[in-house]
Coordinates of C-alpha atoms in Angstrom, one line a residue:
X1 CA -60.4 19.1 33.3
X2 CA -57.1 20.7 32.1
X3 CA -57.5 23.0 29.1
X4 CA -54.9 21.6 26.8
X5 CA -55.1 24.8 24.7
X6 CA -53.4 26.6 27.5
X7 CA -50.6 24.0 27.6
X8 CA -47.8 25.1 25.4
X9 CA -45.9 22.1 24.0
X10 CA -44.7 23.8 20.8
X11 CA -41.2 25.1 20.0
X12 CA -41.6 28.9 19.6
X13 CA -37.9 29.6 19.5
X14 CA -37.3 27.4 16.4
X15 CA -37.5 28.9 12.9
X16 CA -39.2 26.9 10.2
X17 CA -39.3 27.2 6.4
X18 CA -42.4 28.3 4.4
X19 CA -43.2 24.7 3.5
X20 CA -42.5 23.2 6.9
X21 CA -45.0 22.4 9.7
X22 CA -43.9 23.8 13.0
X23 CA -43.2 21.3 15.8
X24 CA -46.1 20.8 18.2
X25 CA -46.5 17.9 20.6
X26 CA -50.2 18.6 21.3
X27 CA -51.4 15.7 19.0
X28 CA -49.6 13.2 21.3
X29 CA -52.1 14.1 24.0
X30 CA -54.9 12.5 21.9
X31 CA -55.4 8.9 21.0
X32 CA -54.6 8.6 17.3
X33 CA -53.1 12.0 17.2
X34 CA -49.6 10.7 16.5
X35 CA -50.9 8.8 13.4
X36 CA -52.9 11.8 12.0
X37 CA -51.4 13.8 9.1
X38 CA -49.3 16.8 10.4
X39 CA -51.0 19.3 8.2
X40 CA -54.6 18.6 9.3
X41 CA -54.1 17.3 12.9
X42 CA -54.6 20.8 14.4
X43 CA -58.0 21.2 12.7
X44 CA -58.9 17.7 13.8
X45 CA -58.2 18.6 17.4
X46 CA -60.1 21.9 17.2
X47 CA -63.1 20.2 15.7
X48 CA -63.1 17.4 18.2
X49 CA -62.5 14.6 15.7
X50 CA -59.8 13.1 18.0
X51 CA -62.0 13.2 21.1
X52 CA -60.9 14.3 24.5
X53 CA -57.2 14.6 25.5
X54 CA -55.6 11.9 27.6
X55 CA -54.8 13.8 30.9
X56 CA -52.3 11.1 32.0
X57 CA -50.0 12.0 29.1
X58 CA -49.8 15.7 29.9
X59 CA -46.9 15.5 32.3
X60 CA -44.9 13.1 30.1
X61 CA -45.3 15.2 27.0
X62 CA -44.4 18.4 28.8
X63 CA -41.2 16.9 30.2
X64 CA -40.3 15.5 26.7
X65 CA -40.7 18.9 25.2
X66 CA -38.7 20.5 28.0
X67 CA -35.9 18.0 27.5
X68 CA -35.7 18.7 23.8
X69 CA -35.7 22.5 24.3
X70 CA -32.9 22.2 26.8
X71 CA -30.9 20.2 24.3
X72 CA -31.4 22.9 21.6
X73 CA -30.6 25.8 24.0
X74 CA -27.4 23.9 24.9
X75 CA -26.1 24.0 21.4
X76 CA -27.6 20.8 20.1
X77 CA -28.3 20.2 16.5
X78 CA -31.8 20.6 15.0
X79 CA -31.4 17.5 13.0
X80 CA -31.0 15.5 16.2
X81 CA -34.2 16.9 17.6
X82 CA -36.0 16.0 14.4
X83 CA -34.8 12.5 14.6
X84 CA -35.9 12.3 18.3
X85 CA -39.4 13.5 17.3
X86 CA -39.7 11.0 14.5
X87 CA -38.8 8.1 16.8
X88 CA -41.0 9.3 19.6
X89 CA -43.9 9.6 17.2
X90 CA -43.5 5.9 16.4
X91 CA -43.5 5.2 20.1
X92 CA -46.8 7.1 20.6
X93 CA -48.3 5.5 17.5
X94 CA -47.6 2.1 18.9
X95 CA -49.1 3.1 22.3
X96 CA -52.3 4.3 20.6
X97 CA -52.7 0.9 18.8
X98 CA -51.5 -1.5 21.6
X99 CA -54.3 -2.9 23.7
X100 CA -54.1 -2.4 27.4
X101 CA -51.4 0.2 27.1
X102 CA -51.9 3.4 29.1
X103 CA -49.1 5.7 28.5
X104 CA -48.1 8.1 31.4
X105 CA -45.1 9.3 33.3
X106 CA -45.5 6.5 35.8
X107 CA -45.9 3.7 33.2
X108 CA -43.6 4.9 30.5
X109 CA -40.7 2.6 31.4
X110 CA -42.8 -0.5 31.2
X111 CA -44.4 0.7 28.0
X112 CA -41.0 1.4 26.5
X113 CA -39.9 -2.1 27.2
X114 CA -43.0 -3.6 25.6
X115 CA -42.5 -1.3 22.6
X116 CA -38.9 -2.6 22.2
X117 CA -40.2 -6.2 22.4
X118 CA -42.6 -5.2 19.6
X119 CA -39.7 -3.9 17.5
X120 CA -37.8 -7.1 18.1
X121 CA -40.9 -9.1 17.0
X122 CA -40.9 -7.1 13.7
X123 CA -37.2 -8.0 13.3
X124 CA -37.4 -11.7 14.0
X125 CA -40.9 -12.7 12.9
X126 CA -42.5 -10.0 10.6
X127 CA -39.2 -9.3 8.9
X128 CA -40.1 -5.7 8.0
X129 CA -37.4 -4.1 10.1
X130 CA -33.7 -4.4 10.3
X131 CA -32.0 -5.2 13.7
X132 CA -29.8 -2.1 13.4
X133 CA -32.8 0.1 12.6
X134 CA -34.8 -1.3 15.5
X135 CA -31.9 -0.6 17.9
X136 CA -31.6 2.9 16.5
X137 CA -35.3 3.7 17.3
X138 CA -35.0 2.2 20.7
X139 CA -31.8 4.1 21.5
X140 CA -33.1 7.5 20.4
X141 CA -36.3 7.2 22.4
X142 CA -34.4 5.7 25.4
X143 CA -32.0 8.7 25.5
X144 CA -34.9 11.1 25.6
X145 CA -36.7 9.1 28.4
X146 CA -33.4 8.9 30.3
X147 CA -33.3 12.7 30.6
X148 CA -37.0 12.9 31.4
X149 CA -36.8 10.3 34.1
X150 CA -33.3 11.4 35.3
X151 CA -31.9 7.9 35.0
X152 CA -28.2 7.1 35.5
X153 CA -28.3 3.7 33.7
X154 CA -29.5 3.8 30.0
X155 CA -33.1 2.5 29.7
X156 CA -32.2 0.6 26.6
X157 CA -29.9 -1.6 28.6
X158 CA -33.0 -3.1 30.3
X159 CA -34.4 -4.3 27.0
X160 CA -33.6 -7.2 24.6
X161 CA -32.5 -4.9 21.8
X162 CA -28.8 -5.1 21.0
X163 CA -26.8 -3.3 18.4
X164 CA -25.3 -5.7 15.9
X165 CA -21.6 -5.4 15.4
X166 CA -20.5 -3.6 12.2
X167 CA -17.9 -5.9 10.8
X168 CA -15.4 -4.3 8.4
X169 CA -15.4 -6.4 5.3
X170 CA -12.1 -6.8 3.7
X171 CA -11.8 -4.9 0.4
X172 CA -10.3 -6.8 -2.4
X173 CA -7.6 -5.1 -4.6
X174 CA -10.0 -5.1 -7.5
X175 CA -12.8 -3.4 -5.6
X176 CA -10.4 -0.9 -4.1
X177 CA -9.1 -0.1 -7.5
X178 CA -12.6 0.4 -8.9
X179 CA -13.5 2.6 -6.0
X180 CA -10.6 5.0 -6.7
X181 CA -11.2 4.9 -10.5
X182 CA -14.9 5.8 -9.9
X183 CA -13.9 8.6 -7.6
X184 CA -11.4 10.0 -10.1
X185 CA -13.9 9.8 -12.9
X186 CA -16.5 11.6 -10.7
X187 CA -14.0 14.3 -10.0
X188 CA -13.2 14.7 -13.7
X189 CA -16.9 14.9 -14.4
X190 CA -17.4 17.7 -11.9
X191 CA -14.6 19.7 -13.5
X192 CA -16.2 19.1 -16.9
X193 CA -19.4 20.6 -15.6
X194 CA -17.6 23.6 -14.2
X195 CA -15.8 24.1 -17.5
X196 CA -19.0 23.8 -19.6
X197 CA -21.3 25.9 -17.4
X198 CA -19.6 29.3 -17.9
X199 CA -21.5 32.6 -17.6
X200 CA -21.8 32.9 -21.4
X201 CA -23.0 29.3 -21.8
X202 CA -25.7 29.7 -19.1
X203 CA -27.2 32.8 -20.6
X204 CA -26.6 31.7 -24.2
X205 CA -28.8 29.7 -26.6
X206 CA -30.2 26.4 -25.6
X207 CA -29.6 23.5 -25.7
X208 CA -26.3 23.8 -23.8
X209 CA -23.7 21.2 -24.9
X210 CA -21.1 20.1 -22.4
X211 CA -18.3 17.8 -23.8
X212 CA -17.1 15.2 -21.3
X213 CA -13.8 13.4 -20.9
X214 CA -15.5 10.0 -21.4
X215 CA -16.4 10.9 -25.0
X216 CA -20.0 11.8 -24.3
X217 CA -21.7 15.1 -24.8
X218 CA -24.2 16.3 -22.1
X219 CA -27.2 18.2 -23.4
X220 CA -28.8 20.6 -21.0
X221 CA -32.2 22.4 -21.5
X222 CA -34.1 24.8 -19.3
X223 CA -36.6 23.4 -16.9
X224 CA -39.4 25.9 -17.5
X225 CA -42.5 24.9 -15.7
X226 CA -46.1 26.2 -16.0
X227 CA -45.9 27.6 -12.5
X228 CA -42.7 29.4 -13.5
X229 CA -44.2 31.3 -16.5
X230 CA -44.1 35.0 -16.3
X231 CA -46.2 37.4 -18.3
X232 CA -44.2 40.0 -20.3
X233 CA -44.6 43.7 -19.6
X234 CA -47.2 45.6 -21.4
X235 CA -46.1 46.1 -25.0
X236 CA -47.7 49.6 -25.0
X237 CA -45.4 50.8 -22.2
X238 CA -43.0 52.6 -24.6
X239 CA -46.0 54.4 -26.2
X240 CA -47.4 55.7 -22.9
X241 CA -46.8 59.4 -22.5
X242 CA -46.5 59.3 -18.7
X243 CA -43.5 56.9 -18.8
X244 CA -40.2 57.7 -20.3
X245 CA -38.5 55.4 -22.7
X246 CA -35.7 54.8 -20.3
X247 CA -38.0 53.5 -17.6
X248 CA -39.8 51.3 -20.0
X249 CA -36.5 49.9 -21.3
X250 CA -35.4 49.2 -17.7
X251 CA -38.6 47.3 -16.9
X252 CA -38.2 45.2 -20.0
X253 CA -34.5 44.5 -19.1
X254 CA -35.6 43.5 -15.6
X255 CA -38.2 41.2 -17.0
X256 CA -35.7 39.6 -19.3
X257 CA -33.3 39.0 -16.4
X258 CA -36.1 37.6 -14.3
X259 CA -37.2 35.4 -17.1
X260 CA -33.6 34.1 -17.4
X261 CA -33.4 33.2 -13.8
X262 CA -36.7 31.5 -13.9
X263 CA -35.6 29.3 -16.8
X264 CA -31.9 28.8 -16.1
X265 CA -31.9 28.1 -12.4
X266 CA -31.4 24.3 -12.8
X267 CA -28.2 24.6 -14.7
X268 CA -27.0 27.3 -12.3
X269 CA -27.7 24.9 -9.4
X270 CA -25.8 22.2 -11.3
X271 CA -22.7 24.4 -11.5
X272 CA -23.0 25.4 -7.8
X273 CA -23.4 21.7 -6.8
X274 CA -20.4 20.6 -8.8
X275 CA -18.3 23.4 -7.2
X276 CA -19.5 22.4 -3.8
X277 CA -18.4 18.7 -4.4
X278 CA -15.0 19.8 -5.6
X279 CA -14.5 21.9 -2.5
X280 CA -15.5 18.8 -0.4
X281 CA -12.7 16.9 -2.1
X282 CA -10.2 19.1 -0.2
X283 CA -8.5 17.7 2.9
X284 CA -11.0 18.5 5.7
X285 CA -14.0 20.2 4.2
X286 CA -17.2 18.2 4.8
X287 CA -20.8 18.8 3.7
X288 CA -21.9 20.3 7.0
X289 CA -19.2 23.0 6.7
X290 CA -19.4 23.5 2.9
X291 CA -23.0 24.3 2.5
X292 CA -22.9 26.8 5.5
X293 CA -19.8 28.7 4.4
X294 CA -20.3 32.4 3.6
X295 CA -18.3 34.7 1.4
X296 CA -17.0 36.6 4.3
X297 CA -15.5 33.5 6.0
X298 CA -12.7 33.2 3.5
X299 CA -9.4 34.8 4.4
X300 CA -6.5 35.3 2.0
X301 CA -3.2 34.3 3.6
X302 CA 0.4 34.1 2.3
X303 CA 0.5 30.3 2.5
X304 CA 1.6 27.6 0.2
X305 CA -1.8 26.0 0.6
X306 CA -3.7 28.9 -0.9
X307 CA -6.7 29.7 1.4
X308 CA -7.4 29.5 5.0
X309 CA -11.0 28.9 6.2
X310 CA -12.4 29.4 9.7
X311 CA -15.7 28.0 10.6
X312 CA -17.5 26.3 13.5
X313 CA -17.9 22.5 14.0
X314 CA -20.6 21.4 16.3
X315 CA -19.1 18.1 17.3
X316 CA -15.8 19.9 18.1
X317 CA -17.6 22.6 20.1
X318 CA -15.3 25.2 18.7
X319 CA -13.8 26.9 15.7
X320 CA -12.0 24.9 13.0
X321 CA -9.3 26.3 10.8
X322 CA -8.4 24.4 7.6
X323 CA -6.6 25.1 4.4
X324 CA -7.2 23.8 0.8
X325 CA -4.7 22.6 -1.7
X326 CA -2.9 25.3 -3.7
X327 CA -3.6 23.3 -7.0
X328 CA -7.3 23.9 -6.4
X329 CA -6.9 27.7 -5.9
X330 CA -7.2 28.5 -9.6
X331 CA -10.4 26.5 -9.9
X332 CA -11.9 28.1 -6.8
X333 CA -10.9 31.7 -7.9
X334 CA -12.7 31.0 -11.2
X335 CA -15.8 30.0 -9.3
X336 CA -15.7 33.2 -7.3
X337 CA -15.6 35.2 -10.5
X338 CA -18.5 33.1 -11.8
X339 CA -20.5 33.6 -8.7
X340 CA -19.9 37.3 -8.7
X341 CA -21.3 37.5 -12.3
X342 CA -24.3 35.3 -11.5
X343 CA -25.2 36.9 -8.2
X344 CA -24.0 40.5 -8.4
X345 CA -26.4 41.7 -5.7
X346 CA -25.3 39.1 -3.1
X347 CA -21.5 39.6 -2.6
X348 CA -21.5 38.5 1.1
X349 CA -24.1 35.7 1.1
X350 CA -23.6 32.0 1.1
X351 CA -20.7 30.6 -0.9
X352 CA -23.1 28.2 -2.6
X353 CA -26.4 30.0 -2.9
X354 CA -28.7 27.4 -4.5
X355 CA -31.8 28.6 -6.3
X356 CA -35.4 27.3 -5.8
X357 CA -38.5 27.2 -8.0
X358 CA -38.8 30.3 -10.1
X359 CA -35.2 31.2 -9.7
X360 CA -35.6 32.5 -6.2
X361 CA -32.9 31.9 -3.6
X362 CA -33.7 28.9 -1.4
X363 CA -34.6 30.0 2.2
X364 CA -33.1 26.9 3.6
X365 CA -32.0 26.4 7.2
X366 CA -28.3 26.1 7.6
X367 CA -28.7 23.1 9.8
X368 CA -30.5 21.2 7.0
X369 CA -28.2 19.7 4.4
X370 CA -29.1 20.2 0.8
X371 CA -30.1 17.3 -1.5
X372 CA -28.4 16.5 -4.8
X373 CA -31.1 15.0 -6.9
X374 CA -30.2 17.0 -10.0
X375 CA -26.5 16.0 -9.8
X376 CA -27.5 12.3 -9.4
X377 CA -29.7 12.4 -12.4
X378 CA -27.0 14.2 -14.4
X379 CA -24.4 11.6 -13.4
X380 CA -26.8 8.8 -14.5
X381 CA -27.3 10.5 -17.9
X382 CA -23.5 10.9 -18.3
X383 CA -22.8 7.3 -17.3
X384 CA -20.7 8.4 -14.3
X385 CA -21.0 6.8 -10.9
X386 CA -22.3 9.3 -8.3
X387 CA -20.1 9.6 -5.2
X388 CA -22.0 11.0 -2.2
X389 CA -20.4 13.3 0.3
X390 CA -19.9 10.6 2.9
X391 CA -18.4 8.2 0.4
X392 CA -16.2 11.0 -1.0
X393 CA -14.9 11.9 2.4
X394 CA -14.3 8.2 3.3
X395 CA -12.3 7.7 0.2
X396 CA -10.3 10.9 0.9
X397 CA -9.5 9.8 4.4
X398 CA -8.5 6.2 3.5
X399 CA -6.4 7.4 0.6
X400 CA -4.4 9.7 2.9
X401 CA -4.2 7.1 5.6
X402 CA -2.6 4.6 3.2
X403 CA -0.3 7.2 1.8
X404 CA 1.0 8.4 5.1
X405 CA 0.5 5.2 7.2
X406 CA 0.1 7.5 10.2
X407 CA -3.3 7.5 11.9
X408 CA -2.4 10.4 14.2
X409 CA -1.4 12.7 11.3
X410 CA -4.4 11.7 9.2
X411 CA -6.8 12.2 12.2
X412 CA -5.3 15.7 12.8
X413 CA -5.5 16.6 9.2
X414 CA -9.1 15.5 8.8
X415 CA -10.2 17.1 12.1
X416 CA -11.1 13.8 13.8
X417 CA -10.1 12.0 16.9
X418 CA -7.9 9.0 16.3
X419 CA -10.6 6.6 17.7
X420 CA -13.2 8.1 15.3
X421 CA -10.9 7.8 12.3
X422 CA -10.1 4.1 13.0
X423 CA -13.5 3.1 14.1
X424 CA -15.7 4.9 11.6
X425 CA -13.7 5.9 8.5
X426 CA -10.9 3.3 8.1
X427 CA -11.6 0.6 5.6
X428 CA -9.6 -2.6 5.4
X429 CA -7.5 -3.2 2.3
X430 CA -6.3 -6.6 1.3
X431 CA -3.3 -5.2 -0.6
X432 CA -2.3 -3.1 2.4
X433 CA -2.8 -6.0 4.8
X434 CA -0.6 -8.3 2.7
X435 CA 2.2 -5.7 2.7
X436 CA 1.9 -5.2 6.4
X437 CA 2.0 -8.9 7.0
X438 CA 5.1 -9.3 4.9
X439 CA 6.9 -6.4 6.7
X440 CA 5.9 -7.9 10.1
X441 CA 7.2 -11.4 9.4
X442 CA 10.3 -9.9 7.8
X443 CA 11.1 -8.3 11.2
X444 CA 9.9 -11.0 13.6
X445 CA 10.0 -14.4 11.9
X446 CA 12.9 -16.3 13.4
X447 CA 13.2 -18.5 10.3
X448 CA 13.7 -16.1 7.4
X449 CA 14.2 -17.5 3.9
X450 CA 17.9 -17.2 3.2
X451 CA 19.3 -17.1 -0.3
X452 CA 21.5 -20.2 0.4
X453 CA 20.6 -23.7 1.6
X454 CA 19.2 -24.1 5.1
X455 CA 17.4 -21.6 7.3
X456 CA 18.3 -18.3 8.9
X457 CA 17.9 -17.5 12.7
X458 CA 18.9 -13.8 12.6
X459 CA 18.3 -10.5 10.9
X460 CA 21.8 -9.0 10.5
X461 CA 24.4 -11.1 8.6
X462 CA 27.6 -11.8 10.6
X463 CA 30.5 -14.0 9.6
X464 CA 31.8 -16.8 11.8
X465 CA 35.0 -16.3 13.7
X466 CA 37.0 -18.9 11.7
X467 CA 35.9 -17.7 8.3
X468 CA 38.8 -17.6 5.8
X469 CA 39.5 -14.1 4.5
X470 CA 39.0 -15.2 0.9
X471 CA 35.6 -16.8 1.6
X472 CA 32.4 -15.1 0.5
X473 CA 31.2 -12.7 3.2
X474 CA 27.6 -13.0 4.4
X475 CA 25.4 -10.3 3.0
X476 CA 21.9 -12.0 2.8
X477 CA 22.3 -11.7 -1.0
X478 CA 25.0 -14.2 -2.1
X479 CA 24.0 -17.9 -1.4
X480 CA 27.6 -18.9 -0.7
X481 CA 27.8 -16.2 2.0
X482 CA 25.2 -18.1 4.0
X483 CA 27.6 -21.0 4.5
X484 CA 29.9 -18.8 6.6
X485 CA 27.2 -16.9 8.5
X486 CA 26.6 -17.5 12.3
X487 CA 22.8 -17.4 11.7
X488 CA 22.8 -20.3 9.1
X489 CA 21.1 -23.4 10.3
X490 CA 21.0 -26.9 8.7
X491 CA 17.7 -28.7 8.3
X492 CA 17.4 -32.3 9.4
X493 CA 15.9 -33.7 6.2
X494 CA 16.8 -35.4 2.9
X495 CA 15.7 -32.4 0.9
X496 CA 18.3 -30.2 2.7
X497 CA 21.0 -32.8 2.0
X498 CA 20.0 -33.0 -1.6
X499 CA 20.1 -29.1 -1.8
X500 CA 23.7 -29.1 -0.3
X501 CA 24.9 -31.7 -2.8
X502 CA 23.4 -29.9 -5.7
X503 CA 24.8 -26.5 -4.6
X504 CA 28.3 -28.1 -4.3
X505 CA 28.0 -29.3 -7.8
X506 CA 27.0 -25.8 -9.0
X507 CA 30.0 -24.2 -7.2
X508 CA 32.4 -26.8 -8.7
X509 CA 31.8 -25.2 -12.1
X510 CA 33.2 -21.8 -11.1
X511 CA 36.9 -22.7 -10.8
X512 CA 36.7 -24.3 -14.2
X513 CA 35.1 -21.2 -15.6
X514 CA 38.1 -19.2 -14.4
X515 CA 40.7 -21.6 -15.9
X516 CA 41.5 -23.5 -12.8
X517 CA 40.7 -27.1 -13.6
X518 CA 42.9 -28.5 -10.8
X519 CA 43.9 -27.1 -7.4
X520 CA 47.7 -27.5 -6.8
X521 CA 48.0 -25.2 -3.8
X522 CA 45.8 -24.1 -0.8
X523 CA 42.3 -23.0 -1.9
X524 CA 42.2 -19.3 -2.4
X525 CA 39.2 -19.1 -4.7
X526 CA 35.8 -18.4 -2.9
X527 CA 34.1 -21.2 -4.7
X528 CA 36.8 -23.7 -3.5
X529 CA 36.2 -22.6 0.1
X530 CA 32.4 -23.0 -0.4
X531 CA 32.9 -26.5 -1.8
X532 CA 35.1 -27.5 1.2
X533 CA 32.5 -26.0 3.6
X534 CA 29.6 -28.0 2.0
X535 CA 31.8 -31.2 1.9
X536 CA 32.5 -30.8 5.6
X537 CA 28.7 -30.5 6.3
X538 CA 27.9 -33.6 4.3
X539 CA 30.5 -35.6 6.0
X540 CA 29.2 -34.5 9.4
X541 CA 25.7 -35.4 8.5
X542 CA 26.8 -38.8 7.1
X543 CA 28.6 -39.7 10.2
X544 CA 25.8 -38.6 12.6
X545 CA 23.5 -41.6 12.0
X546 CA 22.7 -44.5 9.6
X547 CA 19.5 -42.7 8.4
X548 CA 21.3 -39.5 7.6
X549 CA 24.1 -41.5 5.9
X550 CA 21.4 -43.0 3.6
X551 CA 20.2 -39.4 2.8
X552 CA 23.7 -38.4 1.7
X553 CA 24.0 -41.6 -0.4
X554 CA 20.6 -41.0 -2.1
X555 CA 21.4 -37.4 -2.8
X556 CA 24.6 -38.3 -4.6
X557 CA 22.8 -41.0 -6.6
X558 CA 20.2 -38.3 -7.7
X559 CA 23.0 -36.1 -8.9
X560 CA 24.6 -38.9 -10.9
X561 CA 21.3 -39.5 -12.6
X562 CA 21.0 -35.8 -13.5
X563 CA 18.2 -35.0 -11.0
X564 CA 19.2 -31.8 -9.3
X565 CA 17.5 -30.0 -6.5
X566 CA 14.8 -27.6 -7.8
X567 CA 16.5 -24.6 -6.1
X568 CA 19.6 -25.1 -8.3
X569 CA 18.4 -27.1 -11.2
X570 CA 17.8 -24.1 -13.4
X571 CA 21.3 -22.7 -12.9
X572 CA 23.0 -26.1 -13.4
X573 CA 21.1 -26.8 -16.6
X574 CA 22.0 -23.4 -18.0
X575 CA 25.7 -24.1 -17.7

């Protein structure tokens, strides 16, 4: 039998934190090993509690480990491998519990399809799993098995799992306005935290009071825990003959400083987190870049934008250069001075060096994003909505997209492909859609709403060839100008005839207003020419058919009774 202790299925080239369990696929070789706790599974294997290893799984597990190692060596992200291991662990857990399932390299395709059916059963019958989540598990495991089995066609395509379409729900104007208001309030809250957590305030007396713009006052205390307590130095040190007073004073000063870091590290982290979020509010800085930036990555440059940053983006497979707003420069320079005072012994370290328990620097991996539990709790206490990094970036992208109305410019500014910007980040806006619809129909609608009676069949006003020189010229503003425009069209309806008759009555008041009660010579006034034009139209309509003649007669009767067309009734009544 193969000695599995000689089979190396660990990841020796990957670094792990002090509280992390190193990756090791050896438990997957035992039935029930994938379901055992990670911290005790090694001892369970050594003591024989999991029984004998399943030899048929050796080749499969070895190839899985080799595939993941190749991905890491090729520049892949550690978080992706962790996600693959989590999903594969669920696959092996199912294989250990499923009856009649013998997992091996030869049967893994069939077992994978049965597992996808089990996920679908949980979605449709048990209802303890979402369809999108089930597809995510199946897709991750399928991609790993595709590399193991050297398949050309994705294995998940042979299952019944399907990814539901993510429909973009329309955002109402009220919801969109609330989103922007919450984002602005969150930004003001971050600036209030930065203003209130100065160096003097952090090392000063507690509680620390931070006034906020919403009228509240945030009260901050130290988070001293029992595990963080530190015994003071021996009080007899200054009296000891073998130690000088200077040395004793230095030790006591060191103790005081260490005690301060032990008790004040939460409010220090709060200021660092607030500054990190303000930096992420800049044009193209995201969380993956912000928490990995070091002090030596900032380059001063004579630019109107203030600072130039050069870093590496994994999805771009290359360096990324971006600039931050010049208005933010004063805030950022103030943070650099604050950081220099708080961390005088770390001038070239991380730009945002978060502290852990006991005030010690967190030895976190740069590929693992930090959590923001403290800022969430603080926002809840202050009554401010917490805007996460993803939501903050999405709001930033959509704001710029709406301001510029240029997807290519926005995608280039935000370091995205245009397809990624429109498919992932863009959110529909009802207000913007209404404006776009109005602009579209204004350009392409053949029946534009003219200011005068009738309809319009063109875009650019143009007078007819026989238009008198004194007549009102078409300009799409004056109603009388429509009567002499080549794009004006009459409507075959009683309502249009009634509108023409009412408009003729309205125009008849103009000559009288100018002191011309009677016309003794040729009509030179524009109103007289408009009246003659409308009269010619009514006569033509009246002579065209008996039904239309009845329309003209009814329209004139309505005018005699004082019933004017709604389009002109208000103007006529005001005269």
